[in-house]
PDB file of C-alpha atoms in Angstrom:
ATOM      1  CA  MET A 256    -201.184-124.494-247.997  1.00  0.00           C
ATOM      2  CA  THR A 257    -203.740-125.023-250.697  1.00  0.00           C
ATOM      3  CA  ALA A 258    -203.579-128.256-252.674  1.00  0.00           C
ATOM      4  CA  ALA A 259    -201.973-126.371-255.588  1.00  0.00           C
ATOM      5  CA  GLU A 260    -199.357-124.763-253.301  1.00  0.00           C
ATOM      6  CA  ARG A 261    -198.609-128.133-251.721  1.00  0.00           C
ATOM      7  CA  ASP A 262    -198.236-129.751-255.137  1.00  0.00           C
ATOM      8  CA  ALA A 263    -195.868-127.007-256.347  1.00  0.00           C
ATOM      9  CA  PHE A 264    -193.846-127.233-253.118  1.00  0.00           C
ATOM     10  CA  LEU A 265    -193.411-131.004-253.431  1.00  0.00           C
ATOM     11  CA  ARG A 266    -192.419-130.759-257.117  1.00  0.00           C
ATOM     12  CA  GLU A 267    -189.376-128.609-256.279  1.00  0.00           C
ATOM     13  CA  VAL A 268    -186.038-130.350-255.814  1.00  0.00           C
ATOM     14  CA  ARG A 269    -185.692-130.947-252.085  1.00  0.00           C
ATOM     15  CA  ILE A 270    -184.474-133.616-249.703  1.00  0.00           C
ATOM     16  CA  GLY A 271    -187.283-135.446-247.957  1.00  0.00           C
ATOM     17  CA  THR A 272    -187.252-137.356-244.683  1.00  0.00           C
ATOM     18  CA  LEU A 273    -188.889-140.771-244.889  1.00  0.00           C
ATOM     19  CA  CYS A 274    -190.240-142.135-241.612  1.00  0.00           C
ATOM     20  CA  THR A 275    -190.891-145.867-241.329  1.00  0.00           C
ATOM     21  CA  LEU A 276    -191.821-147.977-238.320  1.00  0.00           C
ATOM     22  CA  ASN A 277    -189.505-150.218-236.335  1.00  0.00           C
ATOM     23  CA  VAL A 278    -190.780-153.560-235.012  1.00  0.00           C
ATOM     24  CA  ASP A 279    -191.598-151.953-231.641  1.00  0.00           C
ATOM     25  CA  GLY A 280    -193.601-149.180-233.370  1.00  0.00           C
ATOM     26  CA  SER A 281    -191.004-146.461-232.849  1.00  0.00           C
ATOM     27  CA  PRO A 282    -190.230-144.209-235.829  1.00  0.00           C
ATOM     28  CA  ASN A 283    -187.118-144.462-237.956  1.00  0.00           C
ATOM     29  CA  ALA A 284    -186.354-141.345-240.038  1.00  0.00           C
ATOM     30  CA  LEU A 285    -183.799-140.845-242.800  1.00  0.00           C
ATOM     31  CA  PRO A 286    -183.198-138.299-245.561  1.00  0.00           C
ATOM     32  CA  LEU A 287    -183.609-139.264-249.196  1.00  0.00           C
ATOM     33  CA  TRP A 288    -184.348-138.068-252.697  1.00  0.00           C
ATOM     34  CA  TYR A 289    -187.896-138.210-253.995  1.00  0.00           C
ATOM     35  CA  GLU A 290    -190.073-137.081-256.882  1.00  0.00           C
ATOM     36  CA  TRP A 291    -193.692-135.985-256.578  1.00  0.00           C
ATOM     37  CA  ASP A 292    -195.916-136.540-259.637  1.00  0.00           C
ATOM     38  CA  GLY A 293    -199.051-134.927-258.237  1.00  0.00           C
ATOM     39  CA  GLU A 294    -200.439-138.208-256.916  1.00  0.00           C
ATOM     40  CA  LYS A 295    -197.577-140.232-255.445  1.00  0.00           C
ATOM     41  CA  ALA A 296    -194.090-139.730-254.073  1.00  0.00           C
ATOM     42  CA  ARG A 297    -191.538-141.981-255.719  1.00  0.00           C
ATOM     43  CA  MET A 298    -188.239-142.953-254.129  1.00  0.00           C
ATOM     44  CA  PHE A 299    -185.626-145.653-254.651  1.00  0.00           C
ATOM     45  CA  SER A 300    -183.444-147.805-252.469  1.00  0.00           C
ATOM     46  CA  MET A 301    -181.252-150.856-252.453  1.00  0.00           C
ATOM     47  CA  ARG A 302    -183.371-153.948-251.821  1.00  0.00           C
ATOM     48  CA  ASP A 303    -181.775-155.056-248.527  1.00  0.00           C
ATOM     49  CA  THR A 304    -181.754-151.771-246.617  1.00  0.00           C
ATOM     50  CA  GLY A 305    -183.403-151.355-243.247  1.00  0.00           C
ATOM     51  CA  LYS A 306    -186.056-149.039-244.657  1.00  0.00           C
ATOM     52  CA  VAL A 307    -187.122-151.614-247.257  1.00  0.00           C
ATOM     53  CA  LYS A 308    -187.196-154.372-244.642  1.00  0.00           C
ATOM     54  CA  ARG A 309    -189.354-152.167-242.385  1.00  0.00           C
ATOM     55  CA  LEU A 310    -191.692-151.280-245.283  1.00  0.00           C
ATOM     56  CA  ARG A 311    -192.114-154.934-246.257  1.00  0.00           C
ATOM     57  CA  ARG A 312    -193.220-155.646-242.683  1.00  0.00           C
ATOM     58  CA  ASP A 313    -195.388-152.518-242.336  1.00  0.00           C
ATOM     59  CA  PRO A 314    -196.003-150.287-245.384  1.00  0.00           C
ATOM     60  CA  ARG A 315    -197.191-147.285-243.368  1.00  0.00           C
ATOM     61  CA  ALA A 316    -194.837-144.325-243.716  1.00  0.00           C
ATOM     62  CA  CYS A 317    -194.624-140.588-244.062  1.00  0.00           C
ATOM     63  CA  LEU A 318    -192.430-138.303-246.126  1.00  0.00           C
ATOM     64  CA  SER A 319    -191.715-134.897-244.634  1.00  0.00           C
ATOM     65  CA  VAL A 320    -190.240-132.076-246.714  1.00  0.00           C
ATOM     66  CA  ALA A 321    -189.269-128.609-245.448  1.00  0.00           C
ATOM     67  CA  ASP A 322    -187.691-125.395-246.636  1.00  0.00           C
ATOM     68  CA  PRO A 323    -184.139-124.776-245.399  1.00  0.00           C
ATOM     69  CA  VAL A 324    -183.148-122.492-242.537  1.00  0.00           C
ATOM     70  CA  GLY A 325    -183.443-118.849-243.527  1.00  0.00           C
ATOM     71  CA  ALA A 326    -186.399-119.321-245.853  1.00  0.00           C
ATOM     72  CA  PRO A 327    -189.921-118.478-244.715  1.00  0.00           C
ATOM     73  CA  GLU A 328    -191.329-121.486-242.856  1.00  0.00           C
ATOM     74  CA  ALA A 329    -192.950-123.978-245.211  1.00  0.00           C
ATOM     75  CA  TRP A 330    -193.279-127.749-244.991  1.00  0.00           C
ATOM     76  CA  VAL A 331    -195.386-130.676-246.185  1.00  0.00           C
ATOM     77  CA  THR A 332    -195.770-134.134-244.674  1.00  0.00           C
ATOM     78  CA  VAL A 333    -197.311-136.868-246.800  1.00  0.00           C
ATOM     79  CA  GLU A 334    -198.693-139.786-244.788  1.00  0.00           C
ATOM     80  CA  GLY A 335    -199.670-143.020-246.470  1.00  0.00           C
ATOM     81  CA  THR A 336    -198.557-146.471-247.505  1.00  0.00           C
ATOM     82  CA  VAL A 337    -195.578-147.510-249.588  1.00  0.00           C
ATOM     83  CA  GLU A 338    -195.640-150.120-252.322  1.00  0.00           C
ATOM     84  CA  ILE A 339    -192.315-151.741-253.245  1.00  0.00           C
ATOM     85  CA  PHE A 340    -191.567-152.625-256.869  1.00  0.00           C
ATOM     86  CA  ASP A 341    -188.665-154.899-257.783  1.00  0.00           C
ATOM     87  CA  GLU A 342    -188.365-153.244-261.208  1.00  0.00           C
ATOM     88  CA  GLY A 343    -187.632-149.617-262.066  1.00  0.00           C
ATOM     89  CA  GLY A 344    -185.630-148.561-259.013  1.00  0.00           C
ATOM     90  CA  LYS A 345    -182.266-148.329-260.741  1.00  0.00           C
ATOM     91  CA  GLU A 346    -183.614-146.376-263.707  1.00  0.00           C
ATOM     92  CA  PHE A 347    -185.495-144.022-261.419  1.00  0.00           C
ATOM     93  CA  GLY A 348    -182.418-143.429-259.239  1.00  0.00           C
ATOM     94  CA  LEU A 349    -180.277-142.757-262.280  1.00  0.00           C
ATOM     95  CA  ASP A 350    -182.866-140.269-263.566  1.00  0.00           C
ATOM     96  CA  LEU A 351    -182.867-138.446-260.229  1.00  0.00           C
ATOM     97  CA  THR A 352    -179.102-137.920-260.391  1.00  0.00           C
ATOM     98  CA  GLN A 353    -179.881-135.320-263.073  1.00  0.00           C
ATOM     99  CA  ARG A 354    -181.915-133.341-260.522  1.00  0.00           C
ATOM    100  CA  TYR A 355    -179.850-133.852-257.395  1.00  0.00           C
ATOM    101  CA  TYR A 356    -176.189-134.018-258.468  1.00  0.00           C
ATOM    102  CA  GLU A 357    -173.949-131.802-260.547  1.00  0.00           C
ATOM    103  CA  SER A 358    -170.895-132.972-262.461  1.00  0.00           C
ATOM    104  CA  PRO A 359    -168.579-134.702-261.671  1.00  0.00           C
ATOM    105  CA  ARG A 360    -170.522-136.315-258.786  1.00  0.00           C
ATOM    106  CA  ARG A 361    -173.401-137.133-261.164  1.00  0.00           C
ATOM    107  CA  GLU A 362    -171.182-139.172-263.485  1.00  0.00           C
ATOM    108  CA  GLU A 363    -169.537-140.942-260.515  1.00  0.00           C
ATOM    109  CA  ALA A 364    -172.926-141.948-259.107  1.00  0.00           C
ATOM    110  CA  ILE A 365    -174.191-143.106-262.508  1.00  0.00           C
ATOM    111  CA  ALA A 366    -171.134-145.312-262.991  1.00  0.00           C
ATOM    112  CA  GLU A 367    -171.365-146.760-259.473  1.00  0.00           C
ATOM    113  CA  TRP A 368    -175.138-147.288-259.455  1.00  0.00           C
ATOM    114  CA  SER A 369    -175.313-148.679-263.000  1.00  0.00           C
ATOM    115  CA  ALA A 370    -173.148-151.607-261.904  1.00  0.00           C
ATOM    116  CA  ARG A 371    -175.684-152.649-259.238  1.00  0.00           C
ATOM    117  CA  ASP A 372    -178.867-154.623-259.796  1.00  0.00           C
ATOM    118  CA  ASP A 373    -180.305-154.587-256.292  1.00  0.00           C
ATOM    119  CA  TRP A 374    -182.520-151.502-256.533  1.00  0.00           C
ATOM    120  CA  VAL A 375    -186.230-151.218-255.777  1.00  0.00           C
ATOM    121  CA  LEU A 376    -188.733-148.485-256.544  1.00  0.00           C
ATOM    122  CA  LEU A 377    -190.824-147.155-253.657  1.00  0.00           C
ATOM    123  CA  GLU A 378    -194.181-145.434-254.216  1.00  0.00           C
ATOM    124  CA  LEU A 379    -195.875-143.603-251.366  1.00  0.00           C
ATOM    125  CA  THR A 380    -199.627-143.252-251.910  1.00  0.00           C
ATOM    126  CA  PRO A 381    -201.020-140.484-249.678  1.00  0.00           C
ATOM    127  CA  THR A 382    -203.812-140.978-247.186  1.00  0.00           C
ATOM    128  CA  ARG A 383    -203.321-137.600-245.500  1.00  0.00           C
ATOM    129  CA  PHE A 384    -201.368-134.365-245.946  1.00  0.00           C
ATOM    130  CA  LEU A 385    -200.143-131.947-243.304  1.00  0.00           C
ATOM    131  CA  SER A 386    -198.654-128.622-244.365  1.00  0.00           C
ATOM    132  CA  TYR A 387    -197.772-125.107-243.412  1.00  0.00           C
TER     133      TYR A 387
END
C-alpha cells in the first residue's frame, strides 16, 4: 500500500488487534476499537487492565488491522510505542461509541461507561508500518 492508501485504510471503522509484550517477552494480542488521525492510533482502556499494566512496563506494541473474510486481502500493522494518558480516555471511548455501536447498544454503553472514572487514553506512535 502507498502511504495514502494505508492512511485511508486505517481511517475506516475496523476492529484492530493490539499486541503487547508479556514479562517473558511473549506476545499478548486482543481486539479493540481504535481511531487513526494520520499520525497516531488512539485507543482507550480501563486503567487496571492487563494491557495497560504490560504497556506501563514495556511501551512497545503493534496494532494490526485487516479486512474481513471475503474481501480482497488488505491489512496494515502499525509498530511503535504507546504513551498512556490518565485524562481523556473516557471521553474518547464515549466518542467512539458513535462509530462502533448502533442503538440501543450505544446508549447502554454510554450509560455504563459514563459512571466509571478509571479510563486511560492510549496513543500508539508509529516507528514502522507493514501493509498489503
